[in-house]
Short mmCIF file of N, CA and C in Angstrom, two decimals:
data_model
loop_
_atom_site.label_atom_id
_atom_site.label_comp_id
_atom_site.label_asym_id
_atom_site.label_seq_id
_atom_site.Cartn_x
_atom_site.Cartn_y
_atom_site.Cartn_z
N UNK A 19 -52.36 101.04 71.61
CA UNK A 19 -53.80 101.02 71.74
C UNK A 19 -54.32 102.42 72.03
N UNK A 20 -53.45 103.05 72.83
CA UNK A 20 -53.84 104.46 73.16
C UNK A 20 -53.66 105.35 72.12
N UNK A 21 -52.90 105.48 71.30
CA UNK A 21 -52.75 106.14 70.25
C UNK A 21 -53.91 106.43 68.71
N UNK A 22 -54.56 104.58 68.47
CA UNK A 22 -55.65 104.05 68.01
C UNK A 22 -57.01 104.53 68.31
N UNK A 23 -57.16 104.77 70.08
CA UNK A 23 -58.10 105.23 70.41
C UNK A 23 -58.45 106.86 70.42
N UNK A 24 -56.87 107.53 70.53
CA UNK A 24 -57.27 108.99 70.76
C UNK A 24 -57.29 109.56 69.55
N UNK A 25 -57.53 108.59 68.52
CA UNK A 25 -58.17 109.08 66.76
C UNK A 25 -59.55 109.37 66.50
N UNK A 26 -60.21 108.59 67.61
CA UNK A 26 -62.07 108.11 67.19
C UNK A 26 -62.49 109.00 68.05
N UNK A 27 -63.63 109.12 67.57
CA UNK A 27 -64.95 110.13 68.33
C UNK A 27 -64.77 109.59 69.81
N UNK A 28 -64.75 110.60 70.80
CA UNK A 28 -65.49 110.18 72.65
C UNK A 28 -66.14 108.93 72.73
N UNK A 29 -67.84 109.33 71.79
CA UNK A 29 -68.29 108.04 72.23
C UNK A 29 -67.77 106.48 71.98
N UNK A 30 -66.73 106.68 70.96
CA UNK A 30 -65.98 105.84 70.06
C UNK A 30 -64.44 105.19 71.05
N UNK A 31 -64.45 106.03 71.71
CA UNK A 31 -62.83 105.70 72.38
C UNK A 31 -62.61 104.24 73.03
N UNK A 32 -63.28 104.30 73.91
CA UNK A 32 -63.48 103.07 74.74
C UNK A 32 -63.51 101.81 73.85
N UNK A 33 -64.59 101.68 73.00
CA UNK A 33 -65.07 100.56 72.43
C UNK A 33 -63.19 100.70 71.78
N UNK A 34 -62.80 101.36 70.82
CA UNK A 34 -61.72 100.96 69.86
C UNK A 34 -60.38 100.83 70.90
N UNK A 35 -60.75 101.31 72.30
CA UNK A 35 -59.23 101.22 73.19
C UNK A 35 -59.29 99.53 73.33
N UNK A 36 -60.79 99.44 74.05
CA UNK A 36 -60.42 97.99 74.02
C UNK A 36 -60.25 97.11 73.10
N UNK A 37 -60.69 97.33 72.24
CA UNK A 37 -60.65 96.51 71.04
C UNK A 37 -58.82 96.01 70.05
N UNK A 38 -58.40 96.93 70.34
CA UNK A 38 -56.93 97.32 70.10
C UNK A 38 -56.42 96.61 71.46
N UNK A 39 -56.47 96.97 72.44
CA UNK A 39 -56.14 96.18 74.02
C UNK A 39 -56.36 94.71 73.45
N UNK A 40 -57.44 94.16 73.52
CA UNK A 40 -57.69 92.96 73.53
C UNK A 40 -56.77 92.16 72.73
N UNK A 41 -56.65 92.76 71.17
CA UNK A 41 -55.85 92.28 69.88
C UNK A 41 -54.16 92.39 70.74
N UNK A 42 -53.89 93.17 71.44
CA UNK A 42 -52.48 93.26 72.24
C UNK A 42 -52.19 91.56 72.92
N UNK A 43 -53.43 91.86 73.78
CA UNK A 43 -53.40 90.62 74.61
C UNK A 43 -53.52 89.08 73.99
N UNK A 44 -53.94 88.98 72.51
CA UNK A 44 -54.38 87.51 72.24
C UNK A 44 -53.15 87.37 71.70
N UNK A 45 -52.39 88.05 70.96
CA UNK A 45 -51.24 88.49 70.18
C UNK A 45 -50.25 87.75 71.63
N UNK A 46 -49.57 88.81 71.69
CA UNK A 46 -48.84 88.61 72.62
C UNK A 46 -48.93 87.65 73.87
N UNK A 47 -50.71 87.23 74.17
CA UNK A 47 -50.37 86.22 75.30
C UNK A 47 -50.51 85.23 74.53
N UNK A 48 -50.82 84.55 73.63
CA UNK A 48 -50.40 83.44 72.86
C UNK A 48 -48.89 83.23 72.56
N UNK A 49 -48.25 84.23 71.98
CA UNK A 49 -47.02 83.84 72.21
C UNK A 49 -46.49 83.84 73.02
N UNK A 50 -46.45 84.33 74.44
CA UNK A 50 -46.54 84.15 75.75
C UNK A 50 -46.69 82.53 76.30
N UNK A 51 -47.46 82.26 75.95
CA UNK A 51 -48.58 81.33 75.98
C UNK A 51 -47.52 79.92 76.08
N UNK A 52 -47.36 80.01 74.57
CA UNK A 52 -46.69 79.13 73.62
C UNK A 52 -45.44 79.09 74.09
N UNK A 53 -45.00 79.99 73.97
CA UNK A 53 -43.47 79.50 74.42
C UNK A 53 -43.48 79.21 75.54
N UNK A 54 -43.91 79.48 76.63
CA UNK A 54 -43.99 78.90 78.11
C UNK A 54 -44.13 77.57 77.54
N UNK A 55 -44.94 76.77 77.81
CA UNK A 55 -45.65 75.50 77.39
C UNK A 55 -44.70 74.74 76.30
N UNK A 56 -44.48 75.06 75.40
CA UNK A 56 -43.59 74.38 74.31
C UNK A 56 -42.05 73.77 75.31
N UNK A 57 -41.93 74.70 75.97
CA UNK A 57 -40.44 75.08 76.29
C UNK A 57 -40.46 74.00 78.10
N UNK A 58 -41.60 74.17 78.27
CA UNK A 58 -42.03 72.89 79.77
C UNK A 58 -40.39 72.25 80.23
N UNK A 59 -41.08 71.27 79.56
CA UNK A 59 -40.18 69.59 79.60
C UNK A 59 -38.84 69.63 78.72
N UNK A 60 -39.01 70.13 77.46
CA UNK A 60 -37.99 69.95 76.52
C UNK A 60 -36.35 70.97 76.75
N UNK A 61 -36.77 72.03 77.14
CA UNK A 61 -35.08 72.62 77.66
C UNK A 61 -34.42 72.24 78.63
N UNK A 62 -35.25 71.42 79.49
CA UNK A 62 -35.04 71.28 80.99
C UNK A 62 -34.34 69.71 80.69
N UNK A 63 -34.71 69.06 80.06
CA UNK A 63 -34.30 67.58 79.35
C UNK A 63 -33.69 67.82 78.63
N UNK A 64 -33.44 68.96 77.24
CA UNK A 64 -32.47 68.83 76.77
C UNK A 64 -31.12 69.28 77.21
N UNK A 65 -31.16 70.06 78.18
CA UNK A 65 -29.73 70.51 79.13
C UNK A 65 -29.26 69.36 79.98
N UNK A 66 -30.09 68.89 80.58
CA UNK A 66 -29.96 67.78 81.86
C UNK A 66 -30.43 68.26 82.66
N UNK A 67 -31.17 69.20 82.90
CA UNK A 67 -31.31 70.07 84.24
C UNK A 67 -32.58 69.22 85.19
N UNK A 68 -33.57 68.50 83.85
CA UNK A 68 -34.49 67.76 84.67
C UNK A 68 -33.43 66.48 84.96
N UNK A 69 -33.42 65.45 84.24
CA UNK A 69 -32.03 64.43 85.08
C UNK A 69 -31.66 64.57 86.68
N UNK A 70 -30.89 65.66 86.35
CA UNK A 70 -29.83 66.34 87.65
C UNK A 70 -30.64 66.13 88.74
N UNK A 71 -32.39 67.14 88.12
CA UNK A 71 -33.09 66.97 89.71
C UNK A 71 -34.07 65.96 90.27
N UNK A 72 -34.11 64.67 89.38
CA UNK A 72 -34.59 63.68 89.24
C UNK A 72 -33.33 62.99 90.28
N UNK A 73 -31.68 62.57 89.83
CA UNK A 73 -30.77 61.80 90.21
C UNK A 73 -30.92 62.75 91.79
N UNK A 74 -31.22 63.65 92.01
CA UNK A 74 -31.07 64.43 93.43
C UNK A 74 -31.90 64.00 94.24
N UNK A 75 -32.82 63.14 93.61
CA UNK A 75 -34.49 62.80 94.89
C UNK A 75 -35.72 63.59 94.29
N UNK A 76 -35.25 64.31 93.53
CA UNK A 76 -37.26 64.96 93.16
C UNK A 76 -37.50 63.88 92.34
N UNK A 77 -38.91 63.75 92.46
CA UNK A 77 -39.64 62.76 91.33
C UNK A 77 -39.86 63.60 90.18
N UNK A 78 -40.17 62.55 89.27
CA UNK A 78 -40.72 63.47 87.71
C UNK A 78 -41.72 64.04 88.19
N UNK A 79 -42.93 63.79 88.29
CA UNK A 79 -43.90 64.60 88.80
C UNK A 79 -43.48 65.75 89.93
N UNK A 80 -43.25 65.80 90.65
CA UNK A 80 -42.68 66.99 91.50
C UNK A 80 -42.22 67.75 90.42
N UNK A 81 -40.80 67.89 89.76
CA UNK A 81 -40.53 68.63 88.81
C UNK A 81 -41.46 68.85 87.67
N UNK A 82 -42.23 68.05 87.22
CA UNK A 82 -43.68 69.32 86.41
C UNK A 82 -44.10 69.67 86.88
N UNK A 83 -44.71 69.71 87.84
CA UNK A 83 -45.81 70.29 88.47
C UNK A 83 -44.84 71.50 88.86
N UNK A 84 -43.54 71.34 89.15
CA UNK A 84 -43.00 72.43 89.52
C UNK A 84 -42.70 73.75 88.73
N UNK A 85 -42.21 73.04 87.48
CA UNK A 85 -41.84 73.57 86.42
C UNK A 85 -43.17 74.27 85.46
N UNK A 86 -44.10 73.52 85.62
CA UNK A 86 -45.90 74.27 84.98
C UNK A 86 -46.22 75.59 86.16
N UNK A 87 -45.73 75.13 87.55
CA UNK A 87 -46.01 76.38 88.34
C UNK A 87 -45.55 78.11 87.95
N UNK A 88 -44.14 77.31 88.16
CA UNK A 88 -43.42 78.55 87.25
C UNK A 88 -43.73 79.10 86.24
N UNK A 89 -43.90 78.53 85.34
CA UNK A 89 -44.71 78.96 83.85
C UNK A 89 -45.94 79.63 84.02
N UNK A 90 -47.00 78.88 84.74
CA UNK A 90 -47.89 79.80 85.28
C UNK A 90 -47.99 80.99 85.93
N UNK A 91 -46.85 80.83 86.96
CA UNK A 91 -46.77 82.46 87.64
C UNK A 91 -46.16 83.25 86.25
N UNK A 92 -45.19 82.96 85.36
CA UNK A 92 -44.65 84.03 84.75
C UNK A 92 -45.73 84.46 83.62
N UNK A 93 -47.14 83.68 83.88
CA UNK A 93 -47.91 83.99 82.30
C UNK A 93 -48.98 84.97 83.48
N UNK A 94 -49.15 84.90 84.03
CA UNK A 94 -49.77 85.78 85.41
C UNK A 94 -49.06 87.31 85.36
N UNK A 95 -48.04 86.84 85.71
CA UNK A 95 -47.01 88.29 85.96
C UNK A 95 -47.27 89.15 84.59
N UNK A 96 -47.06 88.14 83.45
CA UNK A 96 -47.07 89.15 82.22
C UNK A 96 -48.15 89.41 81.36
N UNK A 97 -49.29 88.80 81.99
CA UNK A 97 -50.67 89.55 81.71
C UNK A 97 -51.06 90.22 82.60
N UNK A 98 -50.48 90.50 84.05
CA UNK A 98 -50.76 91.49 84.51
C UNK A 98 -50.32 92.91 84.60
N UNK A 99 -48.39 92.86 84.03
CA UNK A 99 -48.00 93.91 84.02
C UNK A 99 -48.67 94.46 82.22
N UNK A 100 -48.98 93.41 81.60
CA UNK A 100 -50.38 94.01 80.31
C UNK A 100 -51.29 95.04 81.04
N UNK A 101 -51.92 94.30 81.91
CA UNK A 101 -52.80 94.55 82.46
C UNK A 101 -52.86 95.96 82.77
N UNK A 102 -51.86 96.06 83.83
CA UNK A 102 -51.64 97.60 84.22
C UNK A 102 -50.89 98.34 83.28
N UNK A 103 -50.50 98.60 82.40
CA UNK A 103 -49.95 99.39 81.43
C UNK A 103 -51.53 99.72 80.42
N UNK A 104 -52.20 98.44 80.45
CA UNK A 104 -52.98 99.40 79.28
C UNK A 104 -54.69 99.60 80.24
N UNK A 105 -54.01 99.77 81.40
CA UNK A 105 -54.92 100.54 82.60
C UNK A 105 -54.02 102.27 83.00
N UNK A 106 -52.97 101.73 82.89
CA UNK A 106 -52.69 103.19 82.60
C UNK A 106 -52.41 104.30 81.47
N UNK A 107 -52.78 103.33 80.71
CA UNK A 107 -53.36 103.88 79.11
C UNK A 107 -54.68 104.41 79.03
N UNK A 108 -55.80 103.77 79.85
CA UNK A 108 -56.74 104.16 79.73
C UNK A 108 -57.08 105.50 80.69
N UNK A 109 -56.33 105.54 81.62
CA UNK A 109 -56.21 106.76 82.58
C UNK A 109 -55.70 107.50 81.88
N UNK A 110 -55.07 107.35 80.89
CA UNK A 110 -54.20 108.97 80.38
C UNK A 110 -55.00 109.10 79.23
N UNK A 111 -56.02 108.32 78.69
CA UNK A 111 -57.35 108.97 77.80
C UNK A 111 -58.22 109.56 78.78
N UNK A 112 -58.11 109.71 80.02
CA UNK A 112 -59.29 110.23 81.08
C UNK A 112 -60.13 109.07 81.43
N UNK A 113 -59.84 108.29 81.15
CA UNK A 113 -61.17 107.15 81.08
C UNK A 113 -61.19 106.50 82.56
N UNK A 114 -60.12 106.81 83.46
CA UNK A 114 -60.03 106.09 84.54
C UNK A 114 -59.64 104.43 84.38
N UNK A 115 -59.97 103.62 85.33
CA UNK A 115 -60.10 101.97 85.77
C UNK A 115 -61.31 102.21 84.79
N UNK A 116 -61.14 100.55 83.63
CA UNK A 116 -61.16 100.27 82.65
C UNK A 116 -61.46 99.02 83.44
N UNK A 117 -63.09 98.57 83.76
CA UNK A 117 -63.63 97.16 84.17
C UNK A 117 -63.76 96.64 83.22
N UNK A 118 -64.30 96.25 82.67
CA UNK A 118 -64.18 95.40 81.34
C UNK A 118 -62.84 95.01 80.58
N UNK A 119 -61.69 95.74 80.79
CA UNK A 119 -60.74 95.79 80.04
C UNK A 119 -60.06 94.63 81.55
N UNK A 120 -60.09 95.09 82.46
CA UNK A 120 -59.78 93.85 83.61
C UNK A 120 -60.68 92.32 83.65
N UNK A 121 -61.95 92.58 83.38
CA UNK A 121 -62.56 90.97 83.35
C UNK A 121 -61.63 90.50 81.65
N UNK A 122 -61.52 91.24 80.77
CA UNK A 122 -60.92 90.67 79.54
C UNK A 122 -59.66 89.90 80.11
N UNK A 123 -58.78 90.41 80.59
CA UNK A 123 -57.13 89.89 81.15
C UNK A 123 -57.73 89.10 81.89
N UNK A 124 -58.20 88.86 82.43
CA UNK A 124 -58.66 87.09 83.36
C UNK A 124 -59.78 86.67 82.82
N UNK A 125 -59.95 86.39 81.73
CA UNK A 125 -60.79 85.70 80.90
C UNK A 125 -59.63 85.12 79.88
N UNK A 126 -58.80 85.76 79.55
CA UNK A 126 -57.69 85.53 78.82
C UNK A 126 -56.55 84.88 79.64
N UNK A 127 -56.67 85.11 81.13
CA UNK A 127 -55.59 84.33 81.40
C UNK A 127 -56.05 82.89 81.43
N UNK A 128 -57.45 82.98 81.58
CA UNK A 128 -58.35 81.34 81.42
C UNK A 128 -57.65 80.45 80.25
N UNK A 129 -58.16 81.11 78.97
CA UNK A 129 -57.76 80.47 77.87
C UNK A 129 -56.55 80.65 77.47
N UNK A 130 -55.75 81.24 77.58
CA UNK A 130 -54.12 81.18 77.77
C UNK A 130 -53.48 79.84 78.81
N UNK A 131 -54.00 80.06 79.80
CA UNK A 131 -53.53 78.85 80.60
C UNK A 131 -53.87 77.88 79.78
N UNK A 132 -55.05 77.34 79.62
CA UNK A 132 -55.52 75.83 78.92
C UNK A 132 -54.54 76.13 77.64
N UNK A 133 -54.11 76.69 76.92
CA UNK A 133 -53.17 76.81 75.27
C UNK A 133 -51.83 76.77 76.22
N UNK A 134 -51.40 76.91 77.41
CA UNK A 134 -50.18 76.67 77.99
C UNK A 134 -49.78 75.27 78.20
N UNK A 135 -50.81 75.02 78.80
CA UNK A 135 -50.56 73.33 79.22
C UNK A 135 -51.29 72.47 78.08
N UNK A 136 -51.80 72.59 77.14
CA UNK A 136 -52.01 71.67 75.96
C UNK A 136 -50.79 71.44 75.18
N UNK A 137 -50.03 72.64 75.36
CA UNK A 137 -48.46 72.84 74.70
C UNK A 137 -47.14 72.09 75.69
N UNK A 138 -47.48 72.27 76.73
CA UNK A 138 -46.69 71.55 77.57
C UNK A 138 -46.92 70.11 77.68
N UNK A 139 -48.26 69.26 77.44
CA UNK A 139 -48.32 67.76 77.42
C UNK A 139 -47.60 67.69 76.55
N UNK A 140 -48.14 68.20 75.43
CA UNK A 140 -47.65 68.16 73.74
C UNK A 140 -46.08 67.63 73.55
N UNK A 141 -45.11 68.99 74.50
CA UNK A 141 -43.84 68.83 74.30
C UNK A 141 -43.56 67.46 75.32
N UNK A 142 -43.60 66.88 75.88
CA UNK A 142 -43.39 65.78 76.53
C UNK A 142 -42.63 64.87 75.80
N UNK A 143 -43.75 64.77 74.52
CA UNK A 143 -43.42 64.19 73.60
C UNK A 143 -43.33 63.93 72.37
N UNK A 144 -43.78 64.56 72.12
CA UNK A 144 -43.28 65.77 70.32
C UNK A 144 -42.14 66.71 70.03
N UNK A 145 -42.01 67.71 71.36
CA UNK A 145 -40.88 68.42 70.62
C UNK A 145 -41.90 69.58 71.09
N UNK A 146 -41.20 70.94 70.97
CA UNK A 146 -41.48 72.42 71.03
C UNK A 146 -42.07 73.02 69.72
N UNK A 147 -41.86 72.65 68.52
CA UNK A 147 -42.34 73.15 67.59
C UNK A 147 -43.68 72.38 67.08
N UNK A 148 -43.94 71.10 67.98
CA UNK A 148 -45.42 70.67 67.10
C UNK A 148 -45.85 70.98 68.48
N UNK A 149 -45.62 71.09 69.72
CA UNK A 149 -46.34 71.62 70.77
C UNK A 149 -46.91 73.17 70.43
N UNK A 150 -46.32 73.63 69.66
CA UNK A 150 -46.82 75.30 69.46
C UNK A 150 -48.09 75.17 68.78
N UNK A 151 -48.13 74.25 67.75
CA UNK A 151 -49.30 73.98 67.02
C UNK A 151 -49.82 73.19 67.23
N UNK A 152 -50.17 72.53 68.42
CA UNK A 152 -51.32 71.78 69.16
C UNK A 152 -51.75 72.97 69.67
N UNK A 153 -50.91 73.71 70.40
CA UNK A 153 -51.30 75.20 71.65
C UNK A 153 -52.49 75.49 70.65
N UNK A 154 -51.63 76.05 69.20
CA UNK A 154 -52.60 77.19 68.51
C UNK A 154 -54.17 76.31 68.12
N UNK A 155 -53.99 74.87 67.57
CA UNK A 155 -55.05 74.04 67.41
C UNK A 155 -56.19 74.31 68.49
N UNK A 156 -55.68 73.99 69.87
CA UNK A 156 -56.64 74.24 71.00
C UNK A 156 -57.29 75.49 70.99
N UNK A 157 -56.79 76.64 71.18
CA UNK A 157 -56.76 77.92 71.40
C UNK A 157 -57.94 78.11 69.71
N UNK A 158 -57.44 78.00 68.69
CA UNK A 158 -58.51 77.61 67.26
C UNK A 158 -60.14 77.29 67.65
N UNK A 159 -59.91 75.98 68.37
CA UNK A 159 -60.97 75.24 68.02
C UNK A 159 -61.94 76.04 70.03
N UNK A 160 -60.97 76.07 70.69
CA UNK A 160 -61.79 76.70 71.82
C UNK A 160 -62.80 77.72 71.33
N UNK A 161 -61.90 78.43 70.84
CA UNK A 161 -62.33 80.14 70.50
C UNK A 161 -63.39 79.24 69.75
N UNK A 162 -63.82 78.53 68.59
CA UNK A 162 -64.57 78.66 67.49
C UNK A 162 -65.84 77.79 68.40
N UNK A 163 -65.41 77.17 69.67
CA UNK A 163 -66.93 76.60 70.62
C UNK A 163 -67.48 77.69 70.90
N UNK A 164 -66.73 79.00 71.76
CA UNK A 164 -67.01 79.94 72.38
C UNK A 164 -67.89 80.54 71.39
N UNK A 165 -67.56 81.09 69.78
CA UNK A 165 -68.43 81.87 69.10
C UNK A 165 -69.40 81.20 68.54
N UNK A 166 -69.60 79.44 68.62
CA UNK A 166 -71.04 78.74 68.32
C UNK A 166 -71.58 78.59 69.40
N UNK A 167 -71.34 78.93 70.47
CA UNK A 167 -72.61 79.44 71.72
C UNK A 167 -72.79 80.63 71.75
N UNK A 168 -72.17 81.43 71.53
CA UNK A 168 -72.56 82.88 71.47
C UNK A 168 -73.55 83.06 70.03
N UNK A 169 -73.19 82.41 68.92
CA UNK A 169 -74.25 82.48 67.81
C UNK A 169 -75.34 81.80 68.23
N UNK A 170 -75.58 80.92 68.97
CA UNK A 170 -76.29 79.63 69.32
C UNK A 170 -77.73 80.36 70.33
N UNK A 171 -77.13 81.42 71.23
CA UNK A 171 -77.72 81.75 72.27
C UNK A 171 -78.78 83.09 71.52
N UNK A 172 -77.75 83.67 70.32
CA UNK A 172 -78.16 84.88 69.91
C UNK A 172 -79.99 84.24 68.89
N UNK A 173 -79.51 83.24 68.12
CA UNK A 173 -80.35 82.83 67.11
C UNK A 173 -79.90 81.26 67.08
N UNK A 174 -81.70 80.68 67.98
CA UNK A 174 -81.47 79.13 67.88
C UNK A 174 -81.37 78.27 66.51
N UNK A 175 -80.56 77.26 66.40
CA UNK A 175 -79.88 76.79 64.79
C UNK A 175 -81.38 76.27 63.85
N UNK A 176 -81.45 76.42 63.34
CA UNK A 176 -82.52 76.31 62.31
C UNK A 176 -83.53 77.46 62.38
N UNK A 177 -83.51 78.16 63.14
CA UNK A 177 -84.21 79.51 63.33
C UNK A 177 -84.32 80.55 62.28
N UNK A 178 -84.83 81.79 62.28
CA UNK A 178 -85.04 82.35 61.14
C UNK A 178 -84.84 83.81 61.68
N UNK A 179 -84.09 84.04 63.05
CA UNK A 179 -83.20 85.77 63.13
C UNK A 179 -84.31 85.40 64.53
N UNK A 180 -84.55 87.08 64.97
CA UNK A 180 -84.84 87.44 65.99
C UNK A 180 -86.42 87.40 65.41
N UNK A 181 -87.39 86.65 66.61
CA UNK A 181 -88.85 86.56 65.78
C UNK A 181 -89.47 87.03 67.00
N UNK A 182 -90.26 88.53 66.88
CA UNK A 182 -90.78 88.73 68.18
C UNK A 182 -92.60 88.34 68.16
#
């Protein structure tokens, strides 16, 4: 991203650092995302490892909830060490702490989480590979609410542009 940005004009940097940042983060925390979530229930059942801690006294529920925790902290950890790497990307363009580029990574860990656990019901009982494409379905159809309120707010629907 840093490399992308230190091509464009000054006034230009920022806008294309983040812009490149952001494409890092949907990229990578989706597959992030996805494989957390796909991977839930189904490795843990297909080893025996959930069994084992079921026959030991945990309930099923205890072990998801346990097992989604985990997943959650590790999708945390690795949008945050994102986080700070392309905060210290933006310091070595001079740009300093990069606010906007921090509300983006927890706006993203929002909709990353919900594409985590849509993938994790999913695998329960489908399997890991149609859980990936429920994830991406959700994550699809979220994003495409998000940009018909943002069109929605810009220019009301049957409207005719900006009418002053």
């Amino acid at each position: 991203a840093a490399i992308t940005a230190a091509s464009h004009v000054a006034a230009l940097e920022a806008d294309s650092y983040r812009a490149s940042a952001a494409s890092l983060m949907l990229i990578g925390g989706l597959i992030v995302a996805l494989a957390l979530g796909a991977t839930t229930i189904s490795t843990g059942g297909a080893s025996g490892h959930l069994g084992l801690l079921v026959a030991a006294g945990a309930g099923r529920t205890q072990v998801t909830v346990a097992r989604l925790a985990g997943r959650f902290a590790a999708l945390v950890v690795a949008l945050a060490v994102w986080c700070l790497a392309l905060q210290v990307g933006s310091a070595g363009l001079g740009r300093g702490f990069d606010g906007p580029l921090a509300v983006h990574a927890a706006a993203s860990l929002e909709s990353l989480t919900v594409v985590m656990l849509a993938a994790a019901a999913t695998s329960t009982v489908m399997g890991p590979a149609v859980a990936v494409v429920v994830g991406l379905i959700v994550h699809v159809t979220a994003q495409a609410v998000v940009n018909l309120q943002a069109a929605a707010n810009l220019c009301p629907l049957g409207g005719h542009g900006h009418e002053g």
